[in-house]
mmCIF file of C-alpha atoms in Angstrom:
data_model
loop_
_atom_site.group_PDB
_atom_site.id
_atom_site.type_symbol
_atom_site.label_atom_id
_atom_site.label_comp_id
_atom_site.label_asym_id
_atom_site.label_seq_id
_atom_site.Cartn_x
_atom_site.Cartn_y
_atom_site.Cartn_z
ATOM 1 C CA MET A 145 82.170 132.948 -18.626
ATOM 2 C CA LEU A 146 82.067 132.634 -14.809
ATOM 3 C CA GLU A 147 81.297 129.261 -13.254
ATOM 4 C CA ILE A 148 81.175 128.605 -9.522
ATOM 5 C CA ASP A 149 80.555 125.168 -8.050
ATOM 6 C CA GLY A 150 80.137 124.255 -4.373
ATOM 7 C CA LEU A 151 81.928 127.380 -3.145
ATOM 8 C CA GLU A 152 82.511 127.687 0.572
ATOM 9 C CA SER A 153 84.346 130.612 2.146
ATOM 10 C CA GLY A 154 84.332 132.776 5.239
ATOM 11 C CA TYR A 155 86.338 134.630 7.851
ATOM 12 C CA GLY A 156 88.568 132.790 10.274
ATOM 13 C CA GLY A 157 86.680 129.739 11.429
ATOM 14 C CA SER A 158 83.295 131.157 10.444
ATOM 15 C CA ARG A 159 81.758 129.705 7.284
ATOM 16 C CA VAL A 160 79.722 132.318 5.389
ATOM 17 C CA LEU A 161 79.242 130.839 1.914
ATOM 18 C CA ARG A 162 77.642 127.417 1.939
ATOM 19 C CA GLY A 163 77.921 125.614 -1.376
ATOM 20 C CA ILE A 164 77.343 128.483 -3.804
ATOM 21 C CA ALA A 165 76.695 127.406 -7.408
ATOM 22 C CA LEU A 166 76.501 130.122 -10.037
ATOM 23 C CA ARG A 167 76.747 130.597 -13.803
ATOM 24 C CA VAL A 168 77.131 134.002 -15.456
ATOM 25 C CA ALA A 169 77.320 134.205 -19.248
ATOM 26 C CA GLU A 170 79.598 136.551 -21.164
ATOM 27 C CA GLY A 171 77.990 139.977 -21.513
ATOM 28 C CA GLU A 172 75.329 139.220 -18.905
ATOM 29 C CA SER A 173 74.471 141.619 -16.088
ATOM 30 C CA VAL A 174 73.485 140.009 -12.786
ATOM 31 C CA ALA A 175 72.479 141.532 -9.436
ATOM 32 C CA LEU A 176 72.977 139.818 -6.074
ATOM 33 C CA LEU A 177 70.248 140.801 -3.621
ATOM 34 C CA GLY A 178 69.729 139.911 0.006
ATOM 35 C CA ARG A 179 69.634 141.271 3.520
ATOM 36 C CA ASN A 180 72.793 142.456 5.245
ATOM 37 C CA GLY A 181 75.131 139.709 6.426
ATOM 38 C CA MET A 182 73.915 137.054 4.015
ATOM 39 C CA GLY A 183 77.190 136.610 2.129
ATOM 40 C CA LYS A 184 76.937 138.947 -0.872
ATOM 41 C CA THR A 185 80.196 140.807 -0.255
ATOM 42 C CA THR A 186 81.907 137.590 0.806
ATOM 43 C CA LEU A 187 81.051 136.099 -2.594
ATOM 44 C CA LEU A 188 82.588 139.013 -4.494
ATOM 45 C CA ARG A 189 85.699 138.994 -2.307
ATOM 46 C CA SER A 190 86.065 135.243 -2.815
ATOM 47 C CA ILE A 191 85.835 135.593 -6.595
ATOM 48 C CA MET A 192 88.479 138.322 -6.446
ATOM 49 C CA GLY A 193 90.836 136.187 -4.371
ATOM 50 C CA LEU A 194 90.655 138.496 -1.355
ATOM 51 C CA LEU A 195 89.210 135.605 0.666
ATOM 52 C CA PRO A 196 90.399 132.030 0.127
ATOM 53 C CA ALA A 197 87.881 129.403 -0.892
ATOM 54 C CA THR A 198 87.823 126.568 1.625
ATOM 55 C CA ARG A 199 85.946 124.307 -0.759
ATOM 56 C CA GLY A 200 84.615 124.359 -4.306
ATOM 57 C CA GLU A 201 85.787 125.811 -7.606
ATOM 58 C CA ILE A 202 85.740 129.201 -9.329
ATOM 59 C CA ARG A 203 86.370 129.186 -13.078
ATOM 60 C CA PHE A 204 86.650 132.213 -15.350
ATOM 61 C CA THR A 205 86.812 131.667 -19.118
ATOM 62 C CA GLY A 206 87.588 128.052 -18.316
ATOM 63 C CA GLN A 207 90.531 128.727 -15.989
ATOM 64 C CA ARG A 208 90.543 128.001 -12.255
ATOM 65 C CA LEU A 209 90.689 131.106 -10.082
ATOM 66 C CA ASP A 210 90.393 129.633 -6.595
ATOM 67 C CA GLY A 211 93.784 129.692 -4.951
ATOM 68 C CA ARG A 212 95.064 132.617 -7.024
ATOM 69 C CA ARG A 213 96.198 135.918 -5.534
ATOM 70 C CA PRO A 214 94.083 139.061 -6.151
ATOM 71 C CA GLU A 215 96.613 140.542 -8.588
ATOM 72 C CA GLN A 216 96.518 137.329 -10.622
ATOM 73 C CA VAL A 217 92.721 137.425 -10.672
ATOM 74 C CA ALA A 218 92.840 141.051 -11.826
ATOM 75 C CA ARG A 219 95.239 140.199 -14.648
ATOM 76 C CA SER A 220 92.835 137.491 -15.822
ATOM 77 C CA GLY A 221 90.340 140.244 -16.693
ATOM 78 C CA ILE A 222 88.312 140.851 -13.524
ATOM 79 C CA ALA A 223 87.987 144.228 -11.780
ATOM 80 C CA PHE A 224 86.424 144.985 -8.393
ATOM 81 C CA VAL A 225 84.825 148.196 -7.104
ATOM 82 C CA PRO A 226 84.557 147.637 -3.334
ATOM 83 C CA GLN A 227 81.992 149.051 -0.973
ATOM 84 C CA GLY A 228 83.186 152.450 0.205
ATOM 85 C CA ARG A 229 85.034 153.061 -3.115
ATOM 86 C CA GLU A 230 88.560 152.968 -1.620
ATOM 87 C CA ILE A 231 90.036 155.518 -3.993
ATOM 88 C CA PHE A 232 93.434 157.041 -3.174
ATOM 89 C CA ALA A 233 92.380 160.312 -1.579
ATOM 90 C CA GLU A 234 95.781 162.033 -1.845
ATOM 91 C CA LEU A 235 96.279 161.167 -5.514
ATOM 92 C CA THR A 236 94.726 163.147 -8.341
ATOM 93 C CA VAL A 237 91.847 161.840 -10.413
ATOM 94 C CA GLU A 238 94.235 161.122 -13.270
ATOM 95 C CA GLU A 239 96.709 159.322 -11.001
ATOM 96 C CA ASN A 240 93.917 157.119 -9.639
ATOM 97 C CA LEU A 241 92.866 156.256 -13.195
ATOM 98 C CA LEU A 242 96.453 155.563 -14.230
ATOM 99 C CA LEU A 243 96.733 152.989 -11.451
ATOM 100 C CA GLY A 244 93.741 151.208 -12.963
ATOM 101 C CA ALA A 245 95.287 151.303 -16.444
ATOM 102 C CA MET A 246 98.638 150.062 -15.151
ATOM 103 C CA GLY A 247 96.926 147.017 -13.674
ATOM 104 C CA ARG A 248 97.048 145.548 -17.185
ATOM 105 C CA GLY A 249 100.674 146.088 -18.154
ATOM 106 C CA GLU A 250 100.136 145.805 -21.896
ATOM 107 C CA LEU A 251 98.009 148.949 -21.927
ATOM 108 C CA GLY A 252 100.871 151.235 -20.929
ATOM 109 C CA ALA A 253 100.676 154.191 -18.562
ATOM 110 C CA ALA A 254 97.798 156.045 -20.196
ATOM 111 C CA VAL A 255 94.177 156.576 -19.233
ATOM 112 C CA PRO A 256 91.918 155.173 -21.980
ATOM 113 C CA GLU A 257 90.140 158.157 -23.523
ATOM 114 C CA GLU A 258 86.784 156.378 -23.365
ATOM 115 C CA ILE A 259 86.874 156.639 -19.561
ATOM 116 C CA TYR A 260 86.814 160.427 -19.800
ATOM 117 C CA GLY A 261 84.102 160.149 -22.431
ATOM 118 C CA ARG A 262 82.002 157.995 -20.139
ATOM 119 C CA PHE A 263 82.567 160.211 -17.076
ATOM 120 C CA PRO A 264 83.186 163.803 -18.296
ATOM 121 C CA ILE A 265 83.461 165.162 -14.746
ATOM 122 C CA LEU A 266 86.621 163.090 -14.287
ATOM 123 C CA LYS A 267 88.261 164.767 -17.264
ATOM 124 C CA GLU A 268 87.205 168.176 -15.994
ATOM 125 C CA ARG A 269 88.740 167.408 -12.580
ATOM 126 C CA ARG A 270 91.651 165.235 -13.653
ATOM 127 C CA SER A 271 94.148 167.346 -11.655
ATOM 128 C CA GLN A 272 92.014 167.457 -8.501
ATOM 129 C CA ARG A 273 92.768 165.205 -5.529
ATOM 130 C CA GLY A 274 90.389 162.282 -5.292
ATOM 131 C CA GLY A 275 89.560 162.968 -1.654
ATOM 132 C CA THR A 276 88.129 166.391 -2.490
ATOM 133 C CA LEU A 277 85.501 165.011 -4.878
ATOM 134 C CA SER A 278 81.850 164.597 -3.916
ATOM 135 C CA GLY A 279 80.554 161.133 -3.062
ATOM 136 C CA GLY A 280 79.018 160.698 -6.499
ATOM 137 C CA GLN A 281 82.196 161.830 -8.230
ATOM 138 C CA GLN A 282 84.275 159.454 -6.100
ATOM 139 C CA GLN A 283 82.014 156.591 -7.133
ATOM 140 C CA GLN A 284 82.476 157.519 -10.773
ATOM 141 C CA LEU A 285 86.234 157.615 -10.166
ATOM 142 C CA ALA A 286 86.190 154.179 -8.535
ATOM 143 C CA ILE A 287 84.239 152.725 -11.456
ATOM 144 C CA GLY A 288 86.406 154.569 -13.985
ATOM 145 C CA ARG A 289 89.569 153.252 -12.326
ATOM 146 C CA ALA A 290 88.240 149.693 -12.582
ATOM 147 C CA LEU A 291 87.242 150.163 -16.233
ATOM 148 C CA ALA A 292 90.629 151.698 -17.109
ATOM 149 C CA GLY A 293 92.082 148.189 -16.996
ATOM 150 C CA ARG A 294 89.549 147.107 -19.631
ATOM 151 C CA PRO A 295 88.210 144.126 -17.677
ATOM 152 C CA ARG A 296 85.893 141.502 -19.092
ATOM 153 C CA LEU A 297 84.079 141.083 -15.758
ATOM 154 C CA LEU A 298 83.308 143.917 -13.339
ATOM 155 C CA LEU A 299 82.303 143.228 -9.726
ATOM 156 C CA LEU A 300 80.543 146.077 -7.919
ATOM 157 C CA ASP A 301 79.756 146.136 -4.202
ATOM 158 C CA GLU A 302 76.963 148.571 -3.247
ATOM 159 C CA PRO A 303 77.704 151.211 -5.942
ATOM 160 C CA SER A 304 74.711 153.318 -4.818
ATOM 161 C CA GLU A 305 75.834 153.602 -1.179
ATOM 162 C CA GLY A 306 75.670 157.215 0.040
ATOM 163 C CA LEU A 307 74.541 158.610 -3.303
ATOM 164 C CA GLN A 308 71.556 160.847 -3.946
ATOM 165 C CA PRO A 309 68.846 159.345 -6.204
ATOM 166 C CA SER A 310 69.745 161.390 -9.289
ATOM 167 C CA ILE A 311 73.369 160.226 -9.095
ATOM 168 C CA VAL A 312 72.241 156.624 -8.611
ATOM 169 C CA ILE A 313 70.363 156.819 -11.908
ATOM 170 C CA GLU A 314 73.385 158.406 -13.593
ATOM 171 C CA VAL A 315 75.670 155.625 -12.370
ATOM 172 C CA ALA A 316 73.172 152.954 -13.432
ATOM 173 C CA GLU A 317 72.877 154.371 -16.933
ATOM 174 C CA ALA A 318 76.665 154.625 -17.301
ATOM 175 C CA LEU A 319 77.055 150.977 -16.307
ATOM 176 C CA LYS A 320 74.343 149.880 -18.737
ATOM 177 C CA ARG A 321 76.005 151.753 -21.601
ATOM 178 C CA GLU A 322 79.405 150.318 -20.748
ATOM 179 C CA ALA A 323 78.035 146.786 -20.650
ATOM 180 C CA ALA A 324 76.180 147.208 -23.948
ATOM 181 C CA GLU A 325 78.982 148.907 -25.863
ATOM 182 C CA GLN A 326 81.976 146.955 -24.520
ATOM 183 C CA GLY A 327 80.359 143.558 -23.985
ATOM 184 C CA LEU A 328 81.210 143.875 -20.299
ATOM 185 C CA THR A 329 79.890 141.294 -17.845
ATOM 186 C CA LEU A 330 78.582 142.752 -14.568
ATOM 187 C CA ILE A 331 77.910 141.296 -11.131
ATOM 188 C CA THR A 332 76.430 143.916 -8.816
ATOM 189 C CA VAL A 333 75.740 143.578 -5.103
ATOM 190 C CA GLU A 334 73.101 146.131 -4.267
ATOM 191 C CA GLN A 335 70.537 147.100 -1.628
ATOM 192 C CA ASN A 336 68.997 149.713 -3.914
ATOM 193 C CA VAL A 337 66.430 147.651 -5.799
ATOM 194 C CA ASP A 338 65.823 150.388 -8.373
ATOM 195 C CA LEU A 339 69.493 150.425 -9.414
ATOM 196 C CA ALA A 340 69.651 146.630 -9.442
ATOM 197 C CA LEU A 341 66.634 146.357 -11.734
ATOM 198 C CA ARG A 342 67.971 149.107 -14.007
ATOM 199 C CA VAL A 343 71.384 147.500 -14.454
ATOM 200 C CA ALA A 344 70.756 143.752 -14.233
ATOM 201 C CA GLU A 345 68.941 141.392 -16.553
ATOM 202 C CA ARG A 346 68.738 138.749 -13.830
ATOM 203 C CA CYS A 347 68.567 138.980 -10.050
ATOM 204 C CA LEU A 348 69.802 136.320 -7.629
ATOM 205 C CA PHE A 349 68.715 136.196 -3.988
ATOM 206 C CA ILE A 350 71.111 135.015 -1.306
ATOM 207 C CA GLU A 351 70.224 133.927 2.230
ATOM 208 C CA ASN A 352 72.605 132.538 4.853
ATOM 209 C CA GLY A 353 75.345 132.020 2.303
ATOM 210 C CA THR A 354 73.185 130.135 -0.201
ATOM 211 C CA LEU A 355 71.510 131.207 -3.421
ATOM 212 C CA VAL A 356 67.822 130.555 -2.806
ATOM 213 C CA ALA A 357 65.974 132.121 -5.760
ATOM 214 C CA GLU A 358 66.421 133.967 -9.031
ATOM 215 C CA ALA A 359 64.240 135.877 -11.462
ATOM 216 C CA ALA A 360 64.521 138.074 -14.528
ATOM 217 C CA SER A 361 64.457 141.775 -13.710
ATOM 218 C CA ALA A 362 61.480 142.238 -16.034
ATOM 219 C CA GLU A 363 59.556 139.652 -13.996
ATOM 220 C CA LEU A 364 60.419 141.379 -10.724
ATOM 221 C CA ARG A 365 59.119 144.689 -12.061
ATOM 222 C CA ARG A 366 55.752 143.029 -12.659
ATOM 223 C CA ASP A 367 55.672 140.997 -9.454
ATOM 224 C CA ALA A 368 57.762 142.057 -6.452
ATOM 225 C CA ALA A 369 56.890 139.037 -4.291
ATOM 226 C CA LEU A 370 60.466 137.715 -4.254
ATOM 227 C CA ILE A 371 61.807 141.168 -3.370
ATOM 228 C CA HIS A 372 59.408 141.456 -0.435
ATOM 229 C CA LYS A 373 60.203 137.920 0.715
ATOM 230 C CA HIS A 374 63.985 138.153 0.627
ATOM 231 C CA LEU A 375 64.584 141.830 1.345
ATOM 232 C CA ALA A 376 61.724 142.417 3.812
ATOM 233 C CA ILE A 377 60.718 145.640 2.040
#
């Protein structure tokens, strides 16, 4: 589904990604792990078109994405939940979700009912301003807004940031159910190893803008050597 070859990208004159090569199959769930500043967020932003690729190719369902604007990438079937959530604090829960649904024009201006089924608290608080929600509820809103556009690929940047452990588990389980039931493909950048291993089938380790190792999540549960090596836990 997603194919990346020789991707280089960065900020200004600084090169962050150094020849990234990656394959993610349809319906697969992958976690990107690594220390801070290694290029994980840069990779997601490059896929989404928020940062231009200076070299290499990004293909999604066979079509080139590099060089496209973020709104064009979104319309191709990719959604992004950024670090820090970035919901619209002054808009209601329902208005935030409607913006996600409107991102795919053919869906019309309606929140898909399955979003409220997946996150019942959002239905309960649909008239409440997004900025008044708790951190965990805002994360659910950010994920719900992304899913409202019915993407085929969901990119998540640090979904556990600032959440208490019980909410982290709740978010992880919701993502697993969504992936299983909708055939959704997931790429998750995460520092919380527990969430990464819960959600992902395969973990990739990135250092200095290069993918340096990978392992099945089941293998990492049995032997955490790669986690200790690349995350310094």
